[in-house]
Amino acid sequence: MERLQNRYKKLLLETDTRFHRYMYNRINWNNRMIGLTGPRGIGKTTLVLQYIKENLPTDDSLYVTAEDFYFADHRLLDLADTFVKSGGKHLFIDEIHRYSDWSRELKLIYDYHPELQVVFTGSSVLDINKGISDLSRRAAMYHMQGLSFREYLQLFHNLTFPVYSLAEILQLKVEIPIQFHPYQFFPDYLKRGYYPFSSEDPYIYIQQIVNLTLEADIPQFAGMNVSTGRKLKQLLAIIAKSVPFKPNISNIATALNVSRNSVADYCLYVEEAGLIAQLRDDTGGIRGLGKVEKIYLDNTNLIYSLAGENSEIGNIRETFFFNQMRVNQDVITSSASDFCIEGYTFEIGGRKKGNKQIEGLPDAFVVKDNIEFAFAHTIPLWHFGFNY
């Protein structure tokens, strides 16, 4: 226990609190049990350490990572018991997906220690494990994704802008200083700005994230063997070469030598893990249950890392829009154009994109890359990066 406390205090001293992710103020920190999930590498650990450092007495709190060697011969439940007996009130458990019996023991901790607040973080692949649904009555769950363009500007260029709602963006209310020129920064964001580690060479880290997610995280939670895990890499390679990818399940099943049902499951796993995004129609009635019309890589950094020279600018633009807007809204396919959000239709294109595809459509907008200012029903693509 003493070693865990010393490591925790060292991490707090090293935690920078100058920049907060968008989720920091969305979490209701008063809940007894809080779960924060999200893809690897998007800043979950830093967020919880910032909260502890800024809001809690150090002696009442403890941060541990489930990857710690301590848990090779200690249980989480035993740690919680010891911590409570020593006066502990706030237990933070990082990388919970690395602990094999995490769901059952979290429920026991919650039931046995009503005086203890528990906050845990984990890979978004937790969502494919029934343990999350088992915890739903106890834990308030939050999901976080990578940096918005607005957050990137603040973190890496010390440029601070407010968040704009979709309604404010469409009402042309985005205001920028006269000296600010977004295209000094926007191309770099698309290539390397989605992950908070972007100040270093991002491509090595992105490859590590992809490999660990496909070879370790998903197989562990989906009960796959090693050979099945390799098929996930094959699937991602197929998608990366041809996004936006209109799925032909039969062809993919043949290429992977698996059943059609397995392909749908694999795509869902890879989507939950934050590597792809599936654009659905509205036939499902409930978010995420409609028919899949297109498959994108999750974010533009993945495109540049995985597709390389095959990166296509039209796909990059659509991926950025889909990625940024789905945090706060349900984004579905449009029969007439690219996307539909809350009854609004969006056609994505470059500077010379015309209005032909949305002529006669009510509440329709052309979203253009390489322009700085909005006018009428034409909105700059980068504006949508200020939505969170």
Tab-separated table of C-alpha atoms in Angstrom:
chain	number	residue	atom	x	y	z
A	1	MET	CA	0.000	0.000	0.000
A	2	GLU	CA	2.807	2.433	0.862
A	3	ARG	CA	4.402	1.901	-2.549
A	4	LEU	CA	1.080	2.609	-4.273
A	5	GLN	CA	0.656	5.821	-2.270
A	6	ASN	CA	4.179	6.996	-3.092
A	7	ARG	CA	3.641	6.380	-6.795
A	8	TYR	CA	0.304	8.199	-6.644
A	9	LYS	CA	1.817	11.278	-4.969
A	10	LYS	CA	4.640	11.375	-7.505
A	11	LEU	CA	2.145	11.277	-10.378
A	12	LEU	CA	0.158	14.136	-8.831
A	13	LEU	CA	3.267	16.305	-8.619
A	14	GLU	CA	3.941	15.656	-12.322
A	15	THR	CA	0.360	16.377	-13.434
A	16	ASP	CA	-0.080	19.579	-15.443
A	17	THR	CA	-3.412	21.301	-14.765
A	18	ARG	CA	-3.209	24.142	-17.269
A	19	PHE	CA	-5.407	22.434	-19.873
A	20	HIS	CA	-8.586	20.411	-19.270
A	21	ARG	CA	-10.305	18.104	-21.725
A	22	TYR	CA	-13.937	18.865	-22.596
A	23	MET	CA	-15.172	15.999	-20.413
A	24	TYR	CA	-13.712	17.444	-17.210
A	25	ASN	CA	-16.697	19.713	-16.564
A	26	ARG	CA	-19.297	17.300	-17.956
A	27	ILE	CA	-18.734	14.641	-15.317
A	28	ASN	CA	-20.875	14.813	-12.213
A	29	TRP	CA	-18.077	14.183	-9.735
A	30	ASN	CA	-20.572	13.801	-6.856
A	31	ASN	CA	-21.639	10.313	-7.978
A	32	ARG	CA	-20.521	7.450	-5.749
A	33	MET	CA	-19.227	5.440	-8.689
A	34	ILE	CA	-18.059	6.948	-11.982
A	35	GLY	CA	-16.763	5.165	-15.070
A	36	LEU	CA	-14.846	6.945	-17.837
A	37	THR	CA	-14.212	5.025	-21.040
A	38	GLY	CA	-12.604	5.991	-24.313
A	39	PRO	CA	-10.031	4.874	-26.867
A	40	ARG	CA	-6.419	4.502	-25.869
A	41	GLY	CA	-4.297	7.648	-25.795
A	42	ILE	CA	-6.946	10.365	-25.470
A	43	GLY	CA	-6.136	11.636	-21.967
A	44	LYS	CA	-8.342	9.767	-19.480
A	45	THR	CA	-5.529	9.264	-16.963
A	46	THR	CA	-4.496	12.907	-17.006
A	47	LEU	CA	-8.100	14.017	-16.544
A	48	VAL	CA	-8.651	12.030	-13.348
A	49	LEU	CA	-5.288	13.052	-11.906
A	50	GLN	CA	-6.133	16.693	-12.597
A	51	TYR	CA	-9.417	16.324	-10.766
A	52	ILE	CA	-7.722	14.815	-7.712
A	53	LYS	CA	-4.989	17.454	-7.676
A	54	GLU	CA	-7.415	20.361	-7.926
A	55	ASN	CA	-10.304	19.161	-5.782
A	56	LEU	CA	-9.438	16.468	-3.236
A	57	PRO	CA	-7.263	16.121	-0.141
A	58	THR	CA	-4.304	13.949	-1.064
A	59	ASP	CA	-4.504	11.862	2.115
A	60	ASP	CA	-8.185	10.999	1.547
A	61	SER	CA	-7.585	9.851	-2.038
A	62	LEU	CA	-5.671	7.146	-3.852
A	63	TYR	CA	-4.954	6.635	-7.544
A	64	VAL	CA	-3.838	3.198	-8.765
A	65	THR	CA	-3.528	1.574	-12.140
A	66	ALA	CA	-4.810	-1.957	-12.560
A	67	GLU	CA	-1.673	-2.692	-14.587
A	68	ASP	CA	0.442	-2.333	-11.430
A	69	PHE	CA	2.350	-5.439	-10.385
A	70	TYR	CA	0.693	-5.040	-6.979
A	71	PHE	CA	-2.417	-6.689	-8.411
A	72	ALA	CA	-0.556	-9.838	-9.338
A	73	ASP	CA	-1.199	-11.056	-5.784
A	74	HIS	CA	-3.711	-8.539	-4.374
A	75	ARG	CA	-7.402	-8.085	-5.089
A	76	LEU	CA	-9.098	-4.762	-5.757
A	77	LEU	CA	-11.616	-5.562	-3.064
A	78	ASP	CA	-8.854	-6.089	-0.499
A	79	LEU	CA	-7.221	-2.804	-1.505
A	80	ALA	CA	-10.537	-0.997	-1.038
A	81	ASP	CA	-11.025	-2.612	2.391
A	82	THR	CA	-7.563	-1.546	3.565
A	83	PHE	CA	-7.954	1.939	2.126
A	84	VAL	CA	-11.308	2.549	3.832
A	85	LYS	CA	-9.969	1.297	7.190
A	86	SER	CA	-7.144	3.852	6.927
A	87	GLY	CA	-9.638	6.691	6.361
A	88	GLY	CA	-9.722	6.685	2.549
A	89	LYS	CA	-12.703	8.287	0.828
A	90	HIS	CA	-11.892	8.493	-2.919
A	91	LEU	CA	-10.427	5.551	-4.863
A	92	PHE	CA	-9.412	6.036	-8.506
A	93	ILE	CA	-8.650	2.913	-10.549
A	94	ASP	CA	-7.070	3.432	-13.962
A	95	GLU	CA	-6.941	0.900	-16.812
A	96	ILE	CA	-9.614	-1.203	-15.124
A	97	HIS	CA	-9.842	-3.441	-18.199
A	98	ARG	CA	-6.457	-4.869	-17.193
A	99	TYR	CA	-7.996	-6.457	-14.099
A	100	SER	CA	-9.657	-9.748	-14.913
A	101	ASP	CA	-12.578	-9.673	-12.460
A	102	TRP	CA	-13.160	-5.923	-12.540
A	103	SER	CA	-16.957	-5.880	-12.896
A	104	ARG	CA	-17.782	-8.223	-10.019
A	105	GLU	CA	-15.303	-6.614	-7.633
A	106	LEU	CA	-16.430	-3.070	-8.422
A	107	LYS	CA	-20.002	-4.094	-7.574
A	108	LEU	CA	-18.836	-5.594	-4.292
A	109	ILE	CA	-16.810	-2.491	-3.418
A	110	TYR	CA	-19.854	-0.334	-4.138
A	111	ASP	CA	-22.117	-2.505	-1.970
A	112	TYR	CA	-19.680	-3.060	0.903
A	113	HIS	CA	-18.360	0.499	1.214
A	114	PRO	CA	-21.112	3.125	0.839
A	115	GLU	CA	-18.756	5.753	2.294
A	116	LEU	CA	-16.225	5.260	-0.542
A	117	GLN	CA	-16.326	7.024	-3.909
A	118	VAL	CA	-14.893	4.944	-6.750
A	119	VAL	CA	-13.829	6.371	-10.110
A	120	PHE	CA	-12.518	3.996	-12.767
A	121	THR	CA	-11.241	4.458	-16.299
A	122	GLY	CA	-10.910	1.922	-19.041
A	123	SER	CA	-10.653	1.248	-22.724
A	124	SER	CA	-13.847	1.803	-24.663
A	125	VAL	CA	-13.859	-1.945	-25.386
A	126	LEU	CA	-15.393	-2.258	-21.915
A	127	ASP	CA	-18.633	-1.413	-23.704
A	128	ILE	CA	-18.611	-4.779	-25.485
A	129	ASN	CA	-18.426	-6.631	-22.169
A	130	LYS	CA	-21.606	-7.392	-20.259
A	131	GLY	CA	-19.862	-6.172	-17.109
A	132	ILE	CA	-20.705	-2.591	-18.028
A	133	SER	CA	-24.426	-3.335	-18.254
A	134	ASP	CA	-24.206	-5.179	-14.939
A	135	LEU	CA	-22.793	-2.001	-13.361
A	136	SER	CA	-25.369	0.323	-14.907
A	137	ARG	CA	-27.430	0.678	-11.710
A	138	ARG	CA	-24.359	1.693	-9.735
A	139	ALA	CA	-21.982	3.578	-12.021
A	140	ALA	CA	-22.505	6.832	-13.901
A	141	MET	CA	-20.776	6.132	-17.228
A	142	TYR	CA	-19.095	8.697	-19.482
A	143	HIS	CA	-17.387	8.230	-22.830
A	144	MET	CA	-14.637	10.555	-24.062
A	145	GLN	CA	-13.073	10.902	-27.480
A	146	GLY	CA	-9.943	12.671	-28.765
A	147	LEU	CA	-9.187	16.362	-29.113
A	148	SER	CA	-11.518	18.633	-31.016
A	149	PHE	CA	-9.928	21.229	-33.283
A	150	ARG	CA	-10.791	23.812	-30.618
A	151	GLU	CA	-9.006	21.791	-27.901
A	152	TYR	CA	-6.005	21.263	-30.158
A	153	LEU	CA	-5.656	25.015	-30.666
A	154	GLN	CA	-5.739	25.582	-26.925
A	155	LEU	CA	-3.383	22.743	-25.946
A	156	PHE	CA	-0.714	23.156	-28.594
A	157	HIS	CA	-0.996	26.802	-29.671
A	158	ASN	CA	-2.366	28.534	-26.552
A	159	LEU	CA	-5.325	29.848	-28.557
A	160	THR	CA	-8.562	29.840	-26.572
A	161	PHE	CA	-12.010	29.796	-28.184
A	162	PRO	CA	-15.481	29.090	-26.789
A	163	VAL	CA	-17.508	25.991	-27.581
A	164	TYR	CA	-20.232	26.595	-30.184
A	165	SER	CA	-23.394	24.512	-30.371
A	166	LEU	CA	-24.599	23.153	-33.700
A	167	ALA	CA	-27.352	25.793	-33.720
A	168	GLU	CA	-24.810	28.571	-33.167
A	169	ILE	CA	-22.578	27.266	-35.954
A	170	LEU	CA	-25.498	27.149	-38.390
A	171	GLN	CA	-26.595	30.638	-37.334
A	172	LEU	CA	-23.110	31.905	-38.309
A	173	LYS	CA	-22.222	32.883	-34.748
A	174	VAL	CA	-18.648	31.563	-34.736
A	175	GLU	CA	-16.419	34.573	-34.096
A	176	ILE	CA	-12.653	34.631	-34.581
A	177	PRO	CA	-10.019	37.342	-34.071
A	178	ILE	CA	-9.036	39.141	-37.259
A	179	GLN	CA	-5.448	37.930	-36.880
A	180	PHE	CA	-6.461	34.274	-36.601
A	181	HIS	CA	-6.129	32.238	-39.798
A	182	PRO	CA	-7.388	28.685	-39.223
A	183	TYR	CA	-5.503	27.137	-42.113
A	184	GLN	CA	-2.223	27.861	-40.387
A	185	PHE	CA	-3.284	25.068	-38.025
A	186	PHE	CA	-6.097	22.969	-39.501
A	187	PRO	CA	-3.990	20.751	-41.822
A	188	ASP	CA	-1.679	19.888	-38.933
A	189	TYR	CA	-4.655	19.011	-36.735
A	190	LEU	CA	-5.993	16.650	-39.399
A	191	LYS	CA	-2.637	14.868	-39.595
A	192	ARG	CA	-1.540	14.776	-35.952
A	193	GLY	CA	-3.814	16.769	-33.664
A	194	TYR	CA	-6.464	14.317	-32.455
A	195	TYR	CA	-4.377	12.667	-29.747
A	196	PRO	CA	-2.935	14.700	-26.846
A	197	PHE	CA	0.541	13.256	-27.448
A	198	SER	CA	0.723	15.029	-30.810
A	199	SER	CA	3.699	17.152	-29.777
A	200	GLU	CA	5.831	14.075	-30.410
A	201	ASP	CA	5.963	11.973	-33.573
A	202	PRO	CA	2.371	10.679	-33.539
A	203	TYR	CA	2.595	7.877	-36.044
A	204	ILE	CA	4.632	5.521	-33.869
A	205	TYR	CA	2.191	6.001	-31.008
A	206	ILE	CA	-0.845	5.565	-33.241
A	207	GLN	CA	0.545	2.288	-34.561
A	208	GLN	CA	1.102	1.135	-30.980
A	209	ILE	CA	-2.467	2.076	-30.056
A	210	VAL	CA	-3.865	0.191	-33.058
A	211	ASN	CA	-1.778	-2.925	-32.374
A	212	LEU	CA	-2.575	-3.083	-28.656
A	213	THR	CA	-6.262	-2.506	-29.299
A	214	LEU	CA	-6.556	-5.196	-31.957
A	215	GLU	CA	-4.148	-7.754	-30.509
A	216	ALA	CA	-4.909	-7.411	-26.792
A	217	ASP	CA	-7.920	-5.300	-25.803
A	218	ILE	CA	-10.615	-6.604	-28.133
A	219	PRO	CA	-9.588	-10.294	-28.034
A	220	GLN	CA	-9.557	-10.165	-24.219
A	221	PHE	CA	-13.080	-8.790	-23.925
A	222	ALA	CA	-14.638	-10.600	-26.861
A	223	GLY	CA	-13.172	-13.962	-25.851
A	224	MET	CA	-11.179	-14.291	-29.075
A	225	ASN	CA	-8.115	-16.384	-29.676
A	226	VAL	CA	-4.938	-15.011	-31.236
A	227	SER	CA	-5.806	-16.052	-34.787
A	228	THR	CA	-9.185	-14.351	-34.573
A	229	GLY	CA	-7.453	-11.213	-33.301
A	230	ARG	CA	-5.341	-11.212	-36.467
A	231	LYS	CA	-8.514	-11.118	-38.541
A	232	LEU	CA	-9.370	-7.796	-36.902
A	233	LYS	CA	-6.140	-6.367	-38.322
A	234	GLN	CA	-7.055	-7.734	-41.740
A	235	LEU	CA	-10.478	-6.119	-41.459
A	236	LEU	CA	-9.013	-2.748	-40.486
A	237	ALA	CA	-6.552	-2.965	-43.396
A	238	ILE	CA	-9.408	-3.616	-45.840
A	239	ILE	CA	-11.339	-0.619	-44.482
A	240	ALA	CA	-8.289	1.690	-44.419
A	241	LYS	CA	-7.580	1.102	-48.098
A	242	SER	CA	-11.053	2.006	-49.295
A	243	VAL	CA	-12.782	4.396	-46.865
A	244	PRO	CA	-15.421	5.699	-46.861
A	245	PHE	CA	-16.215	2.044	-47.139
A	246	LYS	CA	-19.629	0.841	-48.259
A	247	PRO	CA	-19.717	-2.539	-46.547
A	248	ASN	CA	-20.267	-5.642	-48.603
A	249	ILE	CA	-20.531	-8.184	-45.823
A	250	SER	CA	-20.316	-11.209	-48.111
A	251	ASN	CA	-17.091	-10.048	-49.750
A	252	ILE	CA	-15.489	-9.222	-46.406
A	253	ALA	CA	-16.533	-12.576	-44.972
A	254	THR	CA	-14.897	-14.330	-47.923
A	255	ALA	CA	-11.685	-12.299	-47.578
A	256	LEU	CA	-11.450	-13.064	-43.855
A	257	ASN	CA	-12.734	-16.638	-44.169
A	258	VAL	CA	-15.391	-16.060	-41.502
A	259	SER	CA	-19.184	-16.033	-41.388
A	260	ARG	CA	-21.275	-12.980	-42.271
A	261	ASN	CA	-22.424	-12.687	-38.655
A	262	SER	CA	-18.824	-12.621	-37.485
A	263	VAL	CA	-18.048	-9.679	-39.795
A	264	ALA	CA	-20.805	-7.572	-38.237
A	265	ASP	CA	-19.510	-8.453	-34.759
A	266	TYR	CA	-15.913	-7.621	-35.714
A	267	CYS	CA	-16.946	-4.239	-37.095
A	268	LEU	CA	-18.829	-3.449	-33.894
A	269	TYR	CA	-15.827	-4.401	-31.748
A	270	VAL	CA	-13.445	-2.258	-33.772
A	271	GLU	CA	-15.931	0.626	-33.675
A	272	GLU	CA	-16.355	0.389	-29.888
A	273	ALA	CA	-12.567	0.396	-29.547
A	274	GLY	CA	-12.383	3.759	-31.317
A	275	LEU	CA	-10.722	2.709	-34.571
A	276	ILE	CA	-13.636	2.971	-37.005
A	277	ALA	CA	-16.971	4.790	-37.110
A	278	GLN	CA	-20.047	3.296	-38.777
A	279	LEU	CA	-22.529	5.687	-40.375
A	280	ARG	CA	-26.037	4.321	-40.012
A	281	ASP	CA	-29.475	5.245	-41.279
A	282	ASP	CA	-32.414	6.070	-39.026
A	283	THR	CA	-34.270	2.768	-39.375
A	284	GLY	CA	-33.170	1.514	-35.957
A	285	GLY	CA	-35.023	4.143	-33.995
A	286	ILE	CA	-32.425	3.869	-31.215
A	287	ARG	CA	-28.922	5.279	-31.513
A	288	GLY	CA	-26.544	2.791	-33.086
A	289	LEU	CA	-29.128	0.258	-34.293
A	290	GLY	CA	-29.764	1.454	-37.851
A	291	LYS	CA	-28.425	-0.177	-40.992
A	292	VAL	CA	-24.753	0.576	-41.626
A	293	GLU	CA	-24.388	2.573	-44.848
A	294	LYS	CA	-20.703	3.576	-44.685
A	295	ILE	CA	-17.656	2.784	-42.577
A	296	TYR	CA	-15.005	5.412	-41.858
A	297	LEU	CA	-11.794	5.296	-39.910
A	298	ASP	CA	-12.531	6.900	-36.551
A	299	ASN	CA	-10.476	10.072	-37.040
A	300	THR	CA	-8.281	11.767	-39.607
A	301	ASN	CA	-5.025	10.989	-37.769
A	302	LEU	CA	-5.755	7.290	-38.286
A	303	ILE	CA	-6.250	7.942	-42.002
A	304	TYR	CA	-2.823	9.507	-42.385
A	305	SER	CA	-1.216	6.826	-40.233
A	306	LEU	CA	-2.868	3.761	-41.793
A	307	ALA	CA	-3.660	4.824	-45.343
A	308	GLY	CA	-0.564	6.962	-45.952
A	309	GLU	CA	-0.286	7.916	-49.599
A	310	ASN	CA	-3.771	6.529	-50.203
A	311	SER	CA	-5.305	9.273	-48.044
A	312	GLU	CA	-8.024	10.955	-50.096
A	313	ILE	CA	-9.014	14.523	-49.269
A	314	GLY	CA	-12.753	13.965	-49.698
A	315	ASN	CA	-12.647	11.111	-47.208
A	316	ILE	CA	-10.561	13.204	-44.793
A	317	ARG	CA	-13.133	15.997	-44.863
A	318	GLU	CA	-16.073	13.668	-44.271
A	319	THR	CA	-14.227	11.828	-41.497
A	320	PHE	CA	-13.450	15.085	-39.687
A	321	PHE	CA	-17.066	16.240	-39.845
A	322	PHE	CA	-18.466	12.885	-38.678
A	323	ASN	CA	-15.876	12.563	-35.921
A	324	GLN	CA	-16.393	16.022	-34.453
A	325	MET	CA	-20.164	16.154	-34.661
A	326	ARG	CA	-21.021	12.761	-33.212
A	327	VAL	CA	-19.858	13.802	-29.712
A	328	ASN	CA	-22.967	15.900	-29.115
A	329	GLN	CA	-25.394	14.760	-31.833
A	330	ASP	CA	-26.649	11.642	-33.571
A	331	VAL	CA	-25.208	11.696	-37.091
A	332	ILE	CA	-26.982	9.560	-39.691
A	333	THR	CA	-26.741	9.082	-43.426
A	334	SER	CA	-28.627	11.338	-45.829
A	335	SER	CA	-30.396	9.922	-48.857
A	336	ALA	CA	-29.712	13.128	-50.776
A	337	SER	CA	-26.302	14.144	-49.489
A	338	ASP	CA	-23.533	13.122	-47.055
A	339	PHE	CA	-24.934	13.487	-43.537
A	340	CYS	CA	-28.096	14.337	-41.643
A	341	ILE	CA	-28.167	15.751	-38.096
A	342	GLU	CA	-31.389	16.671	-36.296
A	343	GLY	CA	-33.201	17.240	-39.597
A	344	TYR	CA	-30.385	19.289	-41.150
A	345	THR	CA	-28.678	18.032	-44.316
A	346	PHE	CA	-24.933	18.514	-44.897
A	347	GLU	CA	-22.946	18.205	-48.108
A	348	ILE	CA	-19.182	18.149	-47.505
A	349	GLY	CA	-16.673	19.354	-50.079
A	350	GLY	CA	-13.824	21.615	-51.081
A	351	ARG	CA	-13.680	25.302	-51.852
A	352	LYS	CA	-15.379	24.890	-55.226
A	353	LYS	CA	-18.200	22.673	-53.999
A	354	GLY	CA	-21.528	23.803	-55.458
A	355	ASN	CA	-25.083	23.698	-54.137
A	356	LYS	CA	-26.487	21.302	-56.732
A	357	GLN	CA	-26.942	18.296	-54.430
A	358	ILE	CA	-28.917	20.264	-51.836
A	359	GLU	CA	-31.035	22.407	-54.181
A	360	GLY	CA	-34.647	22.339	-53.054
A	361	LEU	CA	-33.857	20.718	-49.712
A	362	PRO	CA	-34.992	22.564	-46.591
A	363	ASP	CA	-32.437	23.157	-43.839
A	364	ALA	CA	-29.513	22.087	-46.019
A	365	PHE	CA	-25.931	23.347	-45.847
A	366	VAL	CA	-22.761	23.069	-47.895
A	367	VAL	CA	-19.729	22.542	-45.667
A	368	LYS	CA	-16.585	23.724	-47.443
A	369	ASP	CA	-12.936	23.141	-46.734
A	370	ASN	CA	-10.350	25.867	-47.404
A	371	ILE	CA	-12.591	28.828	-46.639
A	372	GLU	CA	-12.355	31.006	-43.522
A	373	PHE	CA	-15.795	32.575	-43.209
A	374	ALA	CA	-19.413	31.403	-43.303
A	375	PHE	CA	-22.070	32.973	-45.498
A	376	ALA	CA	-25.730	32.103	-46.110
A	377	HIS	CA	-25.945	28.288	-46.154
A	378	THR	CA	-22.219	27.752	-46.639
A	379	ILE	CA	-20.210	26.888	-43.509
A	380	PRO	CA	-16.423	26.393	-43.227
A	381	LEU	CA	-15.500	22.828	-42.361
A	382	TRP	CA	-13.235	23.894	-39.494
A	383	HIS	CA	-16.163	25.582	-37.676
A	384	PHE	CA	-17.467	22.121	-36.782
A	385	GLY	CA	-14.295	21.511	-34.817
A	386	PHE	CA	-15.523	24.000	-32.193
A	387	ASN	CA	-18.535	21.877	-31.183
A	388	TYR	CA	-16.863	20.524	-28.019
